[in-house]
Short mmCIF file of C-alpha atoms and ligand atoms in Angstrom, two decimals:
data_model
loop_
_atom_site.label_atom_id
_atom_site.label_comp_id
_atom_site.label_asym_id
_atom_site.label_seq_id
_atom_site.Cartn_x
_atom_site.Cartn_y
_atom_site.Cartn_z
CA MET D 3 -54.71 23.29 -188.38
CA THR D 4 -54.73 20.46 -185.93
CA THR D 5 -57.22 20.19 -183.08
CA SER D 6 -54.39 20.61 -180.53
CA THR D 7 -53.22 23.85 -182.31
CA ASN D 8 -57.03 25.21 -182.25
CA GLU D 9 -57.09 24.35 -178.36
CA ALA D 10 -54.00 26.09 -177.90
CA GLY D 11 -55.30 29.17 -179.76
CA VAL D 12 -58.52 29.14 -177.72
CA ALA D 13 -56.65 28.84 -174.47
CA GLY D 14 -54.34 31.67 -175.40
CA ALA D 15 -57.24 33.80 -176.39
CA ALA D 16 -58.95 33.03 -173.10
CA ALA D 17 -55.69 34.07 -171.22
CA VAL D 18 -55.54 37.38 -173.24
CA HIS D 19 -59.03 38.09 -172.45
CA ARG D 20 -58.68 37.39 -168.68
CA ARG D 21 -55.49 39.63 -168.65
CA ALA D 22 -56.97 42.64 -170.38
CA ILE D 23 -58.86 45.50 -169.00
CA ILE D 24 -62.02 45.21 -170.93
CA VAL D 25 -64.26 48.31 -171.17
CA ASP D 26 -67.88 48.13 -172.61
CA GLY D 27 -68.53 51.66 -173.76
CA HIS D 28 -72.47 51.31 -173.56
CA CYS D 29 -75.09 49.09 -172.29
CA ASP D 30 -78.77 49.89 -171.63
CA THR D 31 -79.14 47.60 -168.72
CA PRO D 32 -80.46 50.29 -166.17
CA TYR D 33 -83.32 50.89 -168.58
CA ARG D 34 -84.36 47.22 -168.85
CA LEU D 35 -84.00 47.09 -164.95
CA PHE D 36 -86.36 50.19 -164.75
CA ARG D 37 -88.81 48.91 -167.29
CA HIS D 38 -89.07 45.27 -165.87
CA ASN D 39 -88.61 46.38 -162.31
CA VAL D 40 -85.85 43.85 -161.50
CA HIS D 41 -82.33 44.01 -160.04
CA LEU D 42 -79.21 43.14 -161.90
CA GLU D 43 -78.83 39.75 -160.21
CA GLU D 44 -82.55 38.79 -160.90
CA HIS D 45 -83.35 36.44 -163.74
CA ASP D 46 -85.08 38.37 -166.77
CA PRO D 47 -85.68 36.31 -169.95
CA GLU D 48 -85.06 39.39 -172.00
CA ALA D 49 -81.65 40.36 -170.36
CA GLN D 50 -78.65 40.53 -172.66
CA VAL D 51 -76.71 41.65 -169.50
CA ASP D 52 -77.24 40.36 -166.03
CA LEU D 53 -74.77 39.95 -162.97
CA HIS D 54 -74.14 36.33 -164.11
CA THR D 55 -73.49 37.15 -167.89
CA LEU D 56 -71.45 40.19 -166.91
CA ARG D 57 -69.17 38.15 -164.69
CA GLU D 58 -68.87 35.47 -167.55
CA SER D 59 -68.26 38.39 -170.06
CA GLY D 60 -64.77 39.25 -168.51
CA ILE D 61 -65.65 42.88 -168.65
CA THR D 62 -63.62 45.12 -166.34
CA ALA D 63 -65.68 48.17 -166.64
CA SER D 64 -69.10 48.74 -168.15
CA PHE D 65 -70.76 52.04 -168.72
CA PHE D 66 -74.25 51.86 -167.67
CA ALA D 67 -76.54 54.35 -169.64
CA ALA D 68 -78.76 56.62 -167.97
CA TYR D 69 -80.93 56.65 -171.06
CA VAL D 70 -83.39 59.38 -171.49
CA PRO D 71 -86.04 58.46 -173.89
CA PRO D 72 -86.75 61.20 -176.41
CA ALA D 73 -90.34 61.33 -175.27
CA TYR D 74 -88.96 63.04 -171.91
CA ALA D 75 -87.55 66.02 -173.94
CA GLY D 76 -89.02 69.16 -172.45
CA ARG D 77 -91.20 66.81 -170.21
CA GLY D 78 -89.19 65.91 -167.02
CA ALA D 79 -85.90 64.69 -168.87
CA THR D 80 -83.58 65.79 -166.19
CA ARG D 81 -85.76 64.32 -163.53
CA PHE D 82 -85.73 60.77 -165.31
CA ALA D 83 -81.88 61.11 -165.77
CA TYR D 84 -81.58 61.47 -161.91
CA HIS D 85 -83.79 58.56 -161.50
CA LEU D 86 -81.46 56.26 -163.56
CA ILE D 87 -78.39 57.62 -162.15
CA GLU D 88 -79.71 56.74 -158.69
CA LEU D 89 -80.79 53.22 -159.87
CA ILE D 90 -77.18 52.67 -161.33
CA ARG D 91 -75.51 53.64 -158.08
CA SER D 92 -77.80 51.51 -155.81
CA GLU D 93 -77.44 48.56 -158.21
CA ALA D 94 -73.70 48.77 -157.95
CA LYS D 95 -73.96 49.06 -154.05
CA ARG D 96 -76.21 45.95 -153.78
CA LYS D 97 -73.25 43.64 -154.54
CA PRO D 98 -70.26 45.26 -153.04
CA ASP D 99 -68.11 42.05 -153.30
CA LEU D 100 -68.59 41.80 -156.98
CA LEU D 101 -69.26 45.43 -158.23
CA GLN D 102 -67.74 48.78 -157.74
CA PHE D 103 -69.13 52.09 -158.60
CA CYS D 104 -66.48 53.92 -160.26
CA THR D 105 -65.82 57.47 -161.56
CA ASP D 106 -62.25 57.47 -162.86
CA SER D 107 -59.51 55.40 -164.76
CA ALA D 108 -57.84 54.80 -161.47
CA GLY D 109 -60.91 53.15 -160.18
CA ILE D 110 -61.17 50.95 -163.20
CA ARG D 111 -57.57 49.88 -162.69
CA GLN D 112 -58.30 49.02 -159.01
CA ALA D 113 -61.38 47.10 -159.85
CA LYS D 114 -59.33 45.06 -162.22
CA ARG D 115 -56.82 44.39 -159.46
CA ASP D 116 -59.69 43.54 -156.98
CA GLY D 117 -61.42 41.24 -159.37
CA LYS D 118 -64.43 43.43 -159.43
CA ILE D 119 -66.51 44.84 -162.07
CA ALA D 120 -66.47 48.58 -162.21
CA ILE D 121 -69.87 50.18 -162.93
CA MET D 122 -69.70 53.63 -164.65
CA ILE D 123 -72.36 56.14 -165.73
CA GLY D 124 -73.06 57.75 -169.08
CA VAL D 125 -76.01 59.78 -169.68
CA GLU D 126 -77.64 59.25 -173.11
CA GLY D 127 -79.44 62.00 -174.90
CA GLY D 128 -78.32 65.54 -174.25
CA HIS D 129 -81.95 66.73 -173.78
CA ALA D 130 -81.31 65.23 -170.47
CA ILE D 131 -79.62 68.62 -169.28
CA GLU D 132 -82.65 70.69 -170.47
CA ASP D 133 -80.29 73.23 -171.61
CA SER D 134 -78.60 74.06 -168.40
CA LEU D 135 -74.85 73.79 -167.91
CA ASP D 136 -75.38 73.74 -164.25
CA THR D 137 -77.40 70.40 -164.65
CA LEU D 138 -74.52 69.18 -166.60
CA ARG D 139 -72.12 70.00 -163.78
CA ASP D 140 -74.46 68.38 -161.44
CA PHE D 141 -74.51 65.30 -163.54
CA TYR D 142 -70.89 65.16 -163.18
CA ALA D 143 -70.90 65.57 -159.43
CA ARG D 144 -73.19 62.65 -159.26
CA GLY D 145 -70.69 60.42 -161.07
CA VAL D 146 -71.66 60.72 -164.65
CA ARG D 147 -68.49 60.40 -166.73
CA TYR D 148 -69.94 60.79 -170.36
CA MET D 149 -72.90 62.21 -172.11
CA THR D 150 -74.08 61.00 -175.47
CA LEU D 151 -74.70 64.52 -177.13
CA THR D 152 -78.09 63.42 -178.62
CA HIS D 153 -80.13 60.20 -178.84
CA VAL D 154 -82.31 59.59 -182.07
CA ASN D 155 -83.70 63.10 -181.58
CA THR D 156 -82.27 66.30 -182.35
CA ASN D 157 -82.30 68.53 -179.10
CA ASN D 158 -82.14 72.36 -178.91
CA TRP D 159 -78.35 72.57 -179.53
CA CYS D 160 -77.14 69.38 -181.33
CA ASP D 161 -78.41 67.55 -184.51
CA SER D 162 -79.03 63.90 -184.33
CA SER D 163 -78.32 61.31 -187.25
CA GLY D 164 -81.85 59.99 -186.32
CA ASP D 165 -84.09 62.73 -187.52
CA GLY D 166 -82.19 64.95 -190.14
CA GLY D 167 -81.54 67.59 -187.72
CA ARG D 168 -82.37 71.27 -187.67
CA HIS D 169 -79.39 73.34 -186.72
CA GLY D 170 -76.77 72.12 -189.35
CA GLY D 171 -74.65 70.53 -186.58
CA LEU D 172 -73.89 71.96 -183.25
CA THR D 173 -75.24 75.36 -182.23
CA SER D 174 -73.18 77.75 -180.26
CA PHE D 175 -74.67 76.72 -176.94
CA GLY D 176 -73.68 73.05 -178.04
CA ARG D 177 -70.23 74.36 -178.31
CA GLN D 178 -70.56 75.69 -174.82
CA VAL D 179 -71.73 72.15 -173.68
CA VAL D 180 -68.79 70.47 -175.17
CA ALA D 181 -66.29 73.10 -173.62
CA THR D 182 -68.01 72.56 -170.34
CA MET D 183 -67.60 68.82 -170.49
CA ASN D 184 -63.93 69.22 -171.48
CA ASP D 185 -63.49 71.39 -168.40
CA LEU D 186 -65.32 69.09 -166.06
CA GLY D 187 -63.31 66.02 -167.40
CA MET D 188 -66.44 64.39 -168.88
CA ILE D 189 -66.23 62.29 -172.09
CA VAL D 190 -67.87 63.82 -174.96
CA ASP D 191 -69.86 61.00 -176.79
CA ILE D 192 -70.55 61.45 -180.42
CA SER D 193 -72.55 58.33 -180.98
CA HIS D 194 -75.96 59.19 -182.54
CA VAL D 195 -74.95 62.80 -183.67
CA SER D 196 -75.33 63.94 -187.18
CA ASP D 197 -72.25 63.99 -189.33
CA ASN D 198 -72.28 67.76 -189.32
CA ALA D 199 -72.39 67.73 -185.58
CA PHE D 200 -69.52 65.27 -185.29
CA TYR D 201 -67.24 67.58 -187.21
CA HIS D 202 -68.27 70.65 -185.17
CA VAL D 203 -67.55 68.71 -182.08
CA LEU D 204 -64.06 67.95 -183.29
CA GLU D 205 -63.53 71.69 -184.18
CA THR D 206 -64.60 72.59 -180.53
CA THR D 207 -63.02 69.97 -178.11
CA ARG D 208 -59.65 70.37 -176.42
CA VAL D 209 -59.38 66.80 -175.80
CA PRO D 210 -59.99 63.47 -177.44
CA VAL D 211 -63.81 62.40 -177.90
CA VAL D 212 -65.36 58.89 -177.90
CA ALA D 213 -67.97 57.18 -179.99
CA THR D 214 -69.16 54.82 -177.15
CA HIS D 215 -71.36 52.61 -179.45
CA SER D 216 -70.99 53.27 -183.19
CA SER D 217 -69.96 50.98 -186.10
CA CYS D 218 -68.58 51.48 -189.62
CA ARG D 219 -70.78 52.88 -192.48
CA ALA D 220 -68.58 51.59 -195.25
CA LEU D 221 -69.72 48.11 -194.11
CA CYS D 222 -73.31 48.77 -192.83
CA ARG D 223 -75.09 51.75 -194.48
CA HIS D 224 -77.11 52.89 -191.31
CA PRO D 225 -76.69 56.47 -191.02
CA ARG D 226 -76.02 56.01 -187.30
CA ASN D 227 -72.69 54.58 -188.34
CA MET D 228 -69.51 56.42 -188.86
CA THR D 229 -68.00 56.91 -192.42
CA ASP D 230 -64.47 56.35 -193.01
CA ASP D 231 -63.64 60.03 -193.08
CA MET D 232 -65.29 60.30 -189.78
CA LEU D 233 -63.18 57.37 -188.51
CA ARG D 234 -59.95 59.19 -189.70
CA ALA D 235 -60.86 62.52 -188.36
CA LEU D 236 -61.72 60.72 -184.89
CA ALA D 237 -58.21 59.12 -185.14
CA ARG D 238 -56.48 62.58 -185.82
CA ASN D 239 -58.54 63.80 -182.60
CA GLY D 240 -56.89 60.98 -180.62
CA GLY D 241 -60.35 59.53 -179.75
CA VAL D 242 -61.62 56.00 -179.99
CA CYS D 243 -64.72 54.44 -181.90
CA MET D 244 -66.28 51.63 -179.65
CA ILE D 245 -67.99 49.12 -182.07
CA ASN D 246 -71.65 48.54 -181.61
CA PHE D 247 -72.97 45.06 -181.80
CA PHE D 248 -76.49 45.73 -182.98
CA SER D 249 -77.43 43.57 -185.78
CA ALA D 250 -78.79 46.48 -187.70
CA PHE D 251 -75.55 48.39 -187.38
CA VAL D 252 -73.04 45.58 -188.18
CA ASN D 253 -74.97 43.58 -190.88
CA ASP D 254 -75.88 45.59 -194.15
CA GLY D 255 -78.64 43.26 -194.96
CA VAL D 256 -80.44 43.79 -191.66
CA ALA D 257 -79.78 47.61 -192.08
CA GLU D 258 -81.34 47.58 -195.49
CA VAL D 259 -84.49 45.81 -194.20
CA VAL D 260 -84.78 48.23 -191.09
CA MET D 261 -84.30 51.37 -193.41
CA LYS D 262 -86.72 50.21 -195.96
CA SER D 263 -89.60 49.22 -193.75
CA GLY D 264 -90.54 52.90 -193.32
CA LYS D 265 -92.98 52.22 -190.45
CA ARG D 266 -93.21 52.90 -186.79
CA PRO D 267 -95.08 50.49 -184.56
CA ARG D 268 -97.07 53.24 -182.90
CA ASP D 269 -96.45 56.56 -180.97
CA ASN D 270 -98.78 56.40 -178.11
CA ASN D 271 -96.86 58.74 -175.70
CA GLY D 272 -96.67 61.71 -178.08
CA GLY D 273 -92.84 61.25 -178.00
CA THR D 274 -90.43 62.27 -180.55
CA GLY D 275 -88.28 59.09 -180.35
CA GLY D 276 -87.18 57.43 -183.53
CA THR D 277 -87.56 58.09 -187.24
CA GLU D 278 -89.65 56.72 -189.97
CA GLU D 279 -86.80 54.37 -190.76
CA MET D 280 -85.96 53.08 -187.39
CA PRO D 281 -88.68 53.50 -184.48
CA ASP D 282 -86.77 53.74 -181.17
CA ASP D 283 -89.70 54.92 -179.03
CA ARG D 284 -88.53 52.70 -176.19
CA THR D 285 -91.09 54.01 -173.67
CA ASP D 286 -93.02 51.52 -175.62
CA TRP D 287 -90.17 48.76 -175.83
CA ASP D 288 -92.51 45.81 -176.30
CA ALA D 289 -93.98 47.49 -179.46
CA TYR D 290 -90.52 48.30 -180.71
CA LEU D 291 -89.46 44.64 -180.08
CA LYS D 292 -92.58 43.26 -181.91
CA TRP D 293 -92.10 45.69 -184.87
CA PHE D 294 -88.67 44.49 -185.30
CA GLN D 295 -89.40 40.89 -185.23
CA THR D 296 -92.19 41.39 -188.01
CA LEU D 297 -89.43 42.61 -190.32
CA GLY D 298 -87.77 39.20 -190.98
CA CYS D 299 -84.32 40.54 -191.02
CA PRO D 300 -81.47 38.25 -191.75
CA GLN D 301 -79.45 36.85 -188.83
CA ALA D 302 -76.22 38.89 -188.23
CA SER D 303 -73.23 36.92 -186.99
CA LEU D 304 -70.26 37.48 -184.62
CA GLU D 305 -68.23 37.50 -187.73
CA ASP D 306 -69.90 40.83 -188.83
CA VAL D 307 -68.74 42.44 -185.64
CA VAL D 308 -65.30 41.14 -186.22
CA GLU D 309 -65.24 42.87 -189.63
CA HIS D 310 -66.36 46.16 -188.23
CA VAL D 311 -63.50 45.98 -185.48
CA LEU D 312 -60.92 45.10 -188.43
CA HIS D 313 -62.23 47.73 -190.75
CA ALA D 314 -62.06 50.32 -188.01
CA ALA D 315 -58.66 49.27 -187.12
CA THR D 316 -57.55 49.66 -190.74
CA VAL D 317 -59.00 52.87 -191.45
CA ALA D 318 -58.50 54.67 -188.08
CA GLY D 319 -55.73 52.63 -186.89
CA VAL D 320 -55.63 49.97 -184.06
CA ASP D 321 -55.22 52.70 -181.41
CA HIS D 322 -58.59 54.10 -182.11
CA VAL D 323 -60.93 51.20 -181.89
CA GLY D 324 -63.01 49.91 -178.98
CA ILE D 325 -66.10 48.01 -177.98
CA GLY D 326 -69.62 49.39 -176.98
CA SER D 327 -72.01 46.65 -176.98
CA ASP D 328 -75.29 48.32 -176.71
CA PHE D 329 -76.55 45.29 -174.79
CA ASP D 330 -80.11 45.62 -173.46
CA GLY D 331 -80.57 48.50 -175.86
CA VAL D 332 -81.20 46.64 -178.96
CA PRO D 333 -83.65 44.07 -180.26
CA SER D 334 -81.26 41.84 -182.00
CA LEU D 335 -77.76 40.71 -181.61
CA PRO D 336 -75.63 38.60 -183.80
CA ASP D 337 -75.35 34.91 -183.47
CA GLY D 338 -72.43 34.15 -181.27
CA LEU D 339 -72.73 37.38 -179.45
CA GLN D 340 -76.29 37.12 -178.06
CA ASN D 341 -75.51 38.09 -174.56
CA ALA D 342 -72.35 39.37 -172.48
CA SER D 343 -71.27 35.94 -171.66
CA GLN D 344 -70.18 35.33 -175.13
CA LEU D 345 -67.78 38.25 -175.46
CA PRO D 346 -64.66 35.99 -175.04
CA ALA D 347 -65.63 34.61 -178.44
CA LEU D 348 -64.95 38.14 -179.94
CA THR D 349 -61.29 38.05 -178.47
CA ALA D 350 -60.71 34.54 -180.01
CA ARG D 351 -61.99 35.54 -183.38
CA LEU D 352 -59.82 38.73 -183.46
CA MET D 353 -56.80 36.52 -182.49
CA ASP D 354 -57.84 34.03 -185.22
CA ARG D 355 -57.90 36.67 -187.71
CA GLY D 356 -54.27 37.69 -187.02
CA MET D 357 -54.38 40.29 -184.37
CA SER D 358 -51.73 40.24 -181.60
CA GLU D 359 -52.39 40.23 -177.95
CA ASP D 360 -51.18 43.76 -177.86
CA GLU D 361 -53.67 44.89 -180.52
CA VAL D 362 -56.51 42.87 -179.03
CA THR D 363 -55.87 44.26 -175.66
CA LYS D 364 -55.89 47.92 -176.85
CA ILE D 365 -59.30 47.25 -178.57
CA LEU D 366 -60.76 45.59 -175.69
CA GLY D 367 -60.17 48.50 -173.38
CA GLY D 368 -56.61 49.92 -173.54
CA ASN D 369 -57.46 52.58 -176.10
CA PHE D 370 -60.55 53.78 -174.10
CA MET D 371 -58.37 53.94 -170.69
CA ARG D 372 -55.62 56.12 -172.77
CA VAL D 373 -58.44 58.52 -173.94
CA PHE D 374 -60.18 58.63 -170.67
CA GLU D 375 -56.94 59.45 -168.86
CA GLN D 376 -56.21 62.22 -171.40
CA ILE D 377 -59.63 63.58 -170.72
CA GLU D 378 -59.09 63.40 -167.00
CA LYS D 379 -55.80 65.32 -167.32
CA GLY D 380 -57.42 68.08 -169.48
CA LYS D 381 -59.88 68.95 -166.63
CA LYS D 382 -59.81 72.63 -165.60
ZN1 ZN M 420 -77.61 54.59 -178.04
#
């Protein structure tokens, strides 16, 4: 291939990236802002997403996670969720010329037309509702548009992939949670749940569901990833699997090291976060980071992420794949995708690998928009 053809390819991919509605299914930026007591536009050496890289990324809509660490389960989880919900809303308001707080698909499309970035809210960790459907309804009223049913901890009504679970999947109250989310028009996020819970959700839901930040287990053995059977079931449901960029979820060598390490850094807050295999006790993020760095994992690459996107598109179909970076929620990102500003490289590589503009546009956000609109129409 000549240089000029390469340049034409890069320019073409850049235009495709610019035209597309790009939706990032999950970032943990609010929790970073909370931990470091900084605003989105402020410099933070640990940032994987800040205002600058967000603008460089080309992202149209980003789901900011109101992440509730497992340590808060039964100890102020709802209150902490409210705190992060308000933090997200106020961050969006600080830069009204650049950011738009959004709660629906029409708002995302409007943000694209206005050249703004839509900031959305997803609550991460079903323990946040403290077993109250009224709290779930109140989250919706405050602008929350998805809830991840579990984090790494099993809660009173849904098993997590992070700790083995104790219900055999989803309890009958868990099924009420899913039904209530369908009625509200809130996206049911099945990232993090156990395999059984995933299938129980599919039996229960009236509308498509979303894995906002999950990758493929056939390529990377981490139990947090989705099996091919799960990907096919999600496709039959009409949903979308948004590929997670975390090195340990896209590179099997990294997953192997992490899963074999069998240690936790410490557990100084009495929390239940994390597992033997993968500490995720982020009320002590620095210890988590340090622990991860001592493992000596191999370096994952952008190509690993590309392989997951292509695999999911092959197994589930190109209509059922998206992207969910997990930026600011993970201690290691692939080379070539170290922060949000490098996202255009993913589009370029997908096109190099033979995907058409139509296919790439679906993956970047089109599929998510279709599912979100179906969920909105399913409201009661
Ligand atoms: Zn997560």
